[in-house]
mmCIF file of C-alpha atoms and ligand atoms in Angstrom:
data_model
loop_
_atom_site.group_PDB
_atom_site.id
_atom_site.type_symbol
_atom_site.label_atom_id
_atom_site.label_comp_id
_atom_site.label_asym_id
_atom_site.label_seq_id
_atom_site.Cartn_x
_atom_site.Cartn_y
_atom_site.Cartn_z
ATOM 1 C CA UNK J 17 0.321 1.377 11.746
ATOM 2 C CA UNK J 18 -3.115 0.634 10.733
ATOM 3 C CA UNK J 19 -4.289 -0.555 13.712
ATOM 4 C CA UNK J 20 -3.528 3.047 15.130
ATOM 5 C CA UNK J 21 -5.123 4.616 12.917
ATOM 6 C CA UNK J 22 -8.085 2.227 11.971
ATOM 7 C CA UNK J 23 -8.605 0.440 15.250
ATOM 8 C CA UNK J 24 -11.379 -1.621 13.687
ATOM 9 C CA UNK J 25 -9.805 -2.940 10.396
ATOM 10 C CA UNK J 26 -7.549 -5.902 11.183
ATOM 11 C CA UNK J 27 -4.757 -8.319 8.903
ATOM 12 C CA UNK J 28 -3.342 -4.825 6.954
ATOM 13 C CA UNK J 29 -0.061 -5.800 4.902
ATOM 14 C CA UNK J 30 1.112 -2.961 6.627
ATOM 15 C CA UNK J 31 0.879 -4.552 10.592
ATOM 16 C CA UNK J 32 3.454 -7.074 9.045
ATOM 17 C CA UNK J 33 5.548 -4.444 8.871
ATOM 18 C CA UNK J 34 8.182 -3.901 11.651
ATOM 19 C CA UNK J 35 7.125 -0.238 13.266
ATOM 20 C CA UNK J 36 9.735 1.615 12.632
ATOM 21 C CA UNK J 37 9.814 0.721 8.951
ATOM 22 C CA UNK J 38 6.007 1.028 8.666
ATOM 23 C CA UNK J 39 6.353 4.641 10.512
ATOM 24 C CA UNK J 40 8.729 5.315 8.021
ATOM 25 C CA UNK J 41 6.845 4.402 4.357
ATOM 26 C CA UNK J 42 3.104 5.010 5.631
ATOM 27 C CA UNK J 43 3.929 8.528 7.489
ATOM 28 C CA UNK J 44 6.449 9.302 4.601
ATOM 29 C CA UNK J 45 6.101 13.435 3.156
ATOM 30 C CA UNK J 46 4.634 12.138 -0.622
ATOM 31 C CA UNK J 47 5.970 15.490 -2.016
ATOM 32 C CA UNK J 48 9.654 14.913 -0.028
ATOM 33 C CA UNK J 49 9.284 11.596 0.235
ATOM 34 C CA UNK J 50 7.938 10.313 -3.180
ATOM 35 C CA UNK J 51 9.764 6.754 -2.948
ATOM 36 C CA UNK J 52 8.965 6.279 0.798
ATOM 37 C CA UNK J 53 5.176 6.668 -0.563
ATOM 38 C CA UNK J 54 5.638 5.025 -3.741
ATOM 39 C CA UNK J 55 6.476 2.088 -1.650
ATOM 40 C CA UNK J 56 3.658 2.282 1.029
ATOM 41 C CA UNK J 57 1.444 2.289 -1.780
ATOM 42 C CA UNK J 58 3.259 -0.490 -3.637
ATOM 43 C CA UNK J 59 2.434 -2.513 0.066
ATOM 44 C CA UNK J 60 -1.174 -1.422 0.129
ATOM 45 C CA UNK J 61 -1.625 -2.832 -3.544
ATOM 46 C CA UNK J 62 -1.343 -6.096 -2.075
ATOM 47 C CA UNK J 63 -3.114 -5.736 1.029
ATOM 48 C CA UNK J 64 -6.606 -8.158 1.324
ATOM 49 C CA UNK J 65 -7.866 -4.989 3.328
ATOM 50 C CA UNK J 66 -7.108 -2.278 0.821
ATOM 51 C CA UNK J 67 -10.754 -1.484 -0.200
ATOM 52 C CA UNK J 68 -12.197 -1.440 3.283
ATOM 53 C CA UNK J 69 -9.366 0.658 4.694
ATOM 54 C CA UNK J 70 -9.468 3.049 1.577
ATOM 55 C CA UNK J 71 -13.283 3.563 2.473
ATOM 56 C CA UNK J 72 -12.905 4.059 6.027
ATOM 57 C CA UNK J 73 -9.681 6.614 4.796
ATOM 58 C CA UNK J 74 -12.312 8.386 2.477
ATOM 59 C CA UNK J 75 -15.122 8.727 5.496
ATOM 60 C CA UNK J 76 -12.757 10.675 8.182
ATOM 61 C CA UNK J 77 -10.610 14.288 8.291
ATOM 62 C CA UNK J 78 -7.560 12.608 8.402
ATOM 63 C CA UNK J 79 -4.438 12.232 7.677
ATOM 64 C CA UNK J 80 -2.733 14.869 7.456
ATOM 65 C CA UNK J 81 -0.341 13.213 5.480
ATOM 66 C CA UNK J 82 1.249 9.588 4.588
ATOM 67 C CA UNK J 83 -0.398 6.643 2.854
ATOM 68 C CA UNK J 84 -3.474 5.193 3.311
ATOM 69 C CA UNK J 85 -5.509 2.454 1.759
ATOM 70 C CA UNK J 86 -3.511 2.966 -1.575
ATOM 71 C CA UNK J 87 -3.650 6.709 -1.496
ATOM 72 C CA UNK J 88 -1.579 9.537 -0.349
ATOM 73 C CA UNK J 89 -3.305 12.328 2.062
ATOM 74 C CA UNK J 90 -3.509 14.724 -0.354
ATOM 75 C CA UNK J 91 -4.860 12.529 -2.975
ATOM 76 C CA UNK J 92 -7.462 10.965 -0.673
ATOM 77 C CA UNK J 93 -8.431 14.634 -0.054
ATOM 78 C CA UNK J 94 -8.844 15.758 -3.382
ATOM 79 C CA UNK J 95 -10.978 12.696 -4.083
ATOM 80 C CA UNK J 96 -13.334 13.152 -0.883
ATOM 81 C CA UNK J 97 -13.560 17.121 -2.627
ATOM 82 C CA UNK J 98 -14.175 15.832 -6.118
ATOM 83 C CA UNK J 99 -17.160 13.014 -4.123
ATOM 84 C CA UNK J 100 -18.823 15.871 -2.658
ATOM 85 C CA UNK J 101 -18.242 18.007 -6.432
ATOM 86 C CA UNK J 102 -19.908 15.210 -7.622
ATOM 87 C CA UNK J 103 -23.053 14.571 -5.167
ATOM 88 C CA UNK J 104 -23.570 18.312 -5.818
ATOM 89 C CA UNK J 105 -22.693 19.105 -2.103
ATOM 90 C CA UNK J 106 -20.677 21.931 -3.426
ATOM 91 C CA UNK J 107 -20.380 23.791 -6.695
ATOM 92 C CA UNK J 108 -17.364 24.693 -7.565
ATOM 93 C CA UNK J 109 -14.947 22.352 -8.672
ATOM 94 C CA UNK J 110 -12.377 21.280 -6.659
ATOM 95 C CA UNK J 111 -8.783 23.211 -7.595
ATOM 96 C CA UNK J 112 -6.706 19.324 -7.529
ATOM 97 C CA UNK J 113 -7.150 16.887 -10.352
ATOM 98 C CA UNK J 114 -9.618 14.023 -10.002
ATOM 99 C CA UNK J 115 -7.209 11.601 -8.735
ATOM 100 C CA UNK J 116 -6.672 8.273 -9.828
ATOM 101 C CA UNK J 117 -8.269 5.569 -7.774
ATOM 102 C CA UNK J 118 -6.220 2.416 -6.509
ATOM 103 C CA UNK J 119 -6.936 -0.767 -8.126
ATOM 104 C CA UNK J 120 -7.952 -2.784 -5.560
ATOM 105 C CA UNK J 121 -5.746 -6.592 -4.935
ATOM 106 C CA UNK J 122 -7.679 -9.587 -6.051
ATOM 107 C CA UNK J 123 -5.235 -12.140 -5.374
ATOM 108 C CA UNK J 124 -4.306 -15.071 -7.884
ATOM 109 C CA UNK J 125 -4.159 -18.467 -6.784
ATOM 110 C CA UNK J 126 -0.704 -18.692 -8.126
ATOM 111 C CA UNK J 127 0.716 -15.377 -6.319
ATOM 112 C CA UNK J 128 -0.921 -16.884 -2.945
ATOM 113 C CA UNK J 129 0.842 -20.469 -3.742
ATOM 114 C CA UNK J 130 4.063 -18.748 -4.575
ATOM 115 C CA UNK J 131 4.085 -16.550 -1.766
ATOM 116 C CA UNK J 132 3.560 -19.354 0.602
ATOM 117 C CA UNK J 133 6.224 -21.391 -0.930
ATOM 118 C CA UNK J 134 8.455 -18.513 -0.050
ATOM 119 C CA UNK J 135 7.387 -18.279 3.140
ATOM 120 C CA UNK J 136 7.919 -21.633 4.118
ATOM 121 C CA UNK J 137 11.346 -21.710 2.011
ATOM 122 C CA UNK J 138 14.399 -21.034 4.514
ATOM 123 C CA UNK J 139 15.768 -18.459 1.396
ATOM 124 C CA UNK J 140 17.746 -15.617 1.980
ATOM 125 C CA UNK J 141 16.802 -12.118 1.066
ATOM 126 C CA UNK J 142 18.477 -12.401 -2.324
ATOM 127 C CA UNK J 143 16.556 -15.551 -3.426
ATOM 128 C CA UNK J 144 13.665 -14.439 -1.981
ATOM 129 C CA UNK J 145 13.645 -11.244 -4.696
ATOM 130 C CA UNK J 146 14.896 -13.211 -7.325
ATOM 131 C CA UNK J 147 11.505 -15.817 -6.694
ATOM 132 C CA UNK J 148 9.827 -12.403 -7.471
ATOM 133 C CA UNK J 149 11.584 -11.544 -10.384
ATOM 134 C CA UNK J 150 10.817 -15.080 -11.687
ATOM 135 C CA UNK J 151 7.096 -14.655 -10.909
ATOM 136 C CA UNK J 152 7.122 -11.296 -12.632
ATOM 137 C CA UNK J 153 8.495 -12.902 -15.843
ATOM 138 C CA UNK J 154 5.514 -15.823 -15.726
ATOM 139 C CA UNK J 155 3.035 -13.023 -14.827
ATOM 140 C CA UNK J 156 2.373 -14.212 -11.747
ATOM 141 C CA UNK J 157 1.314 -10.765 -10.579
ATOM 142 C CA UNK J 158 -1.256 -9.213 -11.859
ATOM 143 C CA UNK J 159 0.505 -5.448 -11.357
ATOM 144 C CA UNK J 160 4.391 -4.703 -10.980
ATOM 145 C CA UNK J 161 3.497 -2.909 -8.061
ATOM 146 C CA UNK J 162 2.167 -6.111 -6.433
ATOM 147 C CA UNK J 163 5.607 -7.274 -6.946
ATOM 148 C CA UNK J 164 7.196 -3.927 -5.678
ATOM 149 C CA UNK J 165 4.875 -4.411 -2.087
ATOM 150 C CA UNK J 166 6.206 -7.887 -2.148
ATOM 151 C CA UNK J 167 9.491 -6.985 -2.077
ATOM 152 C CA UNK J 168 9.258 -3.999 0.058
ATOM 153 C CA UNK J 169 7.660 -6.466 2.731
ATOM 154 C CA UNK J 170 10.348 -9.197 2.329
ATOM 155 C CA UNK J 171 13.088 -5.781 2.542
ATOM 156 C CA UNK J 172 11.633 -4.946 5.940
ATOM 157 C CA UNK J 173 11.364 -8.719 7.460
ATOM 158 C CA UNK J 174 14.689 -9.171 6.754
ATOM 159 C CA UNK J 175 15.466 -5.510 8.419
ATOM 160 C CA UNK J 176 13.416 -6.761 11.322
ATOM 161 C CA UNK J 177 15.524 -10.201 11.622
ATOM 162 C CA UNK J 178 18.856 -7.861 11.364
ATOM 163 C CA UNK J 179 17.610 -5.655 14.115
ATOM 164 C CA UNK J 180 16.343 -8.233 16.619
HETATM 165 S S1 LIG D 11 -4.424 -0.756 2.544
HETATM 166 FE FE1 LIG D 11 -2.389 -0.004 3.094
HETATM 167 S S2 LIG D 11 -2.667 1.330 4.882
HETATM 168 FE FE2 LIG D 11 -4.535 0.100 4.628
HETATM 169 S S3 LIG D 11 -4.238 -1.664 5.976
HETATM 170 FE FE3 LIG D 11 -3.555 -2.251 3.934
HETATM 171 S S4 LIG D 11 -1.353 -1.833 3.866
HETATM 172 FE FE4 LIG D 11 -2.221 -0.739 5.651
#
């Protein structure tokens, strides 16, 4: 998914992502769609990349729609209109509302060690989201949608095992 789109930009949380299921949450309609994008941004929030994609995102014309780099299209859009507002490259205000900018993932050496402790863990999809709930309730992430991403990526894996 991100390698199509940003050929240069490589280890996205999203490429872990089987294609289908990553066609589905990163091309997902926000305004149809809001929990297919809610999610794609939920993966983004813990994605190493996320800053450097959402720059490249803010320095081309597309998308057209979908998630990227934390963002939705349309959001990503109004903030390259409210950038230019702001440089004084236009003068008029831009009709959308400043939108709010992603915060990027800094990882926590506990989230990493817990994450890899899944990983390695032969645990079934159920454990594997309750280990998340428990890491929730020590604060082991530093946003709930770090957990949601984590989840969402575990929910696909375990897609991608039922499919293959
Ligand atoms: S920030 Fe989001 S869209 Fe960009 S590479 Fe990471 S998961 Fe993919």
């Amino acid at each position: 998914m991100s390698a199509e789109r940003f050929p240069s930009l490589e280890g996205g949380a999203c490429t872990d992502l089987a294609p289908g299921v990553a066609e589905k949450y990163f091309n997902a309609n926000a305004h149809r769609e809001p929990f297919l994008a809610k999610t794609a941004k939920a993966i983004c929030a813990r994605c190493v990349i996320q800053p450097q994609c959402l720059e490249a995102a803010m320095k081309r014309t597309y998308p057209d729609r979908g998630v990227i780099g934390g963002m939705t299209a349309s959001s990503i859009r109004a903030a390259k209109e409210w950038d230019a507002y702001d440089k004084g490259l236009r003068s008029n205000p831009p009709k959308h509302s400043r939108p709010e900018m992603p915060n990027y993932y800094e990882p926590s050496p506990a989230s990493e060690h817990a994450a890899e402790l899944r990983a390695i863990a032969d645990l079934s999809f159920e454990e594997r989201v309750y280990g998340i709930f428990l890491d929730v309730k020590k604060g082991k992430y530093q946003t709930l949608n770090q957990a949601i991403g984590e989840i969402a990526l575990i929910h696909s894996q375990a897609m991608e095992v039922n499919h293959a």
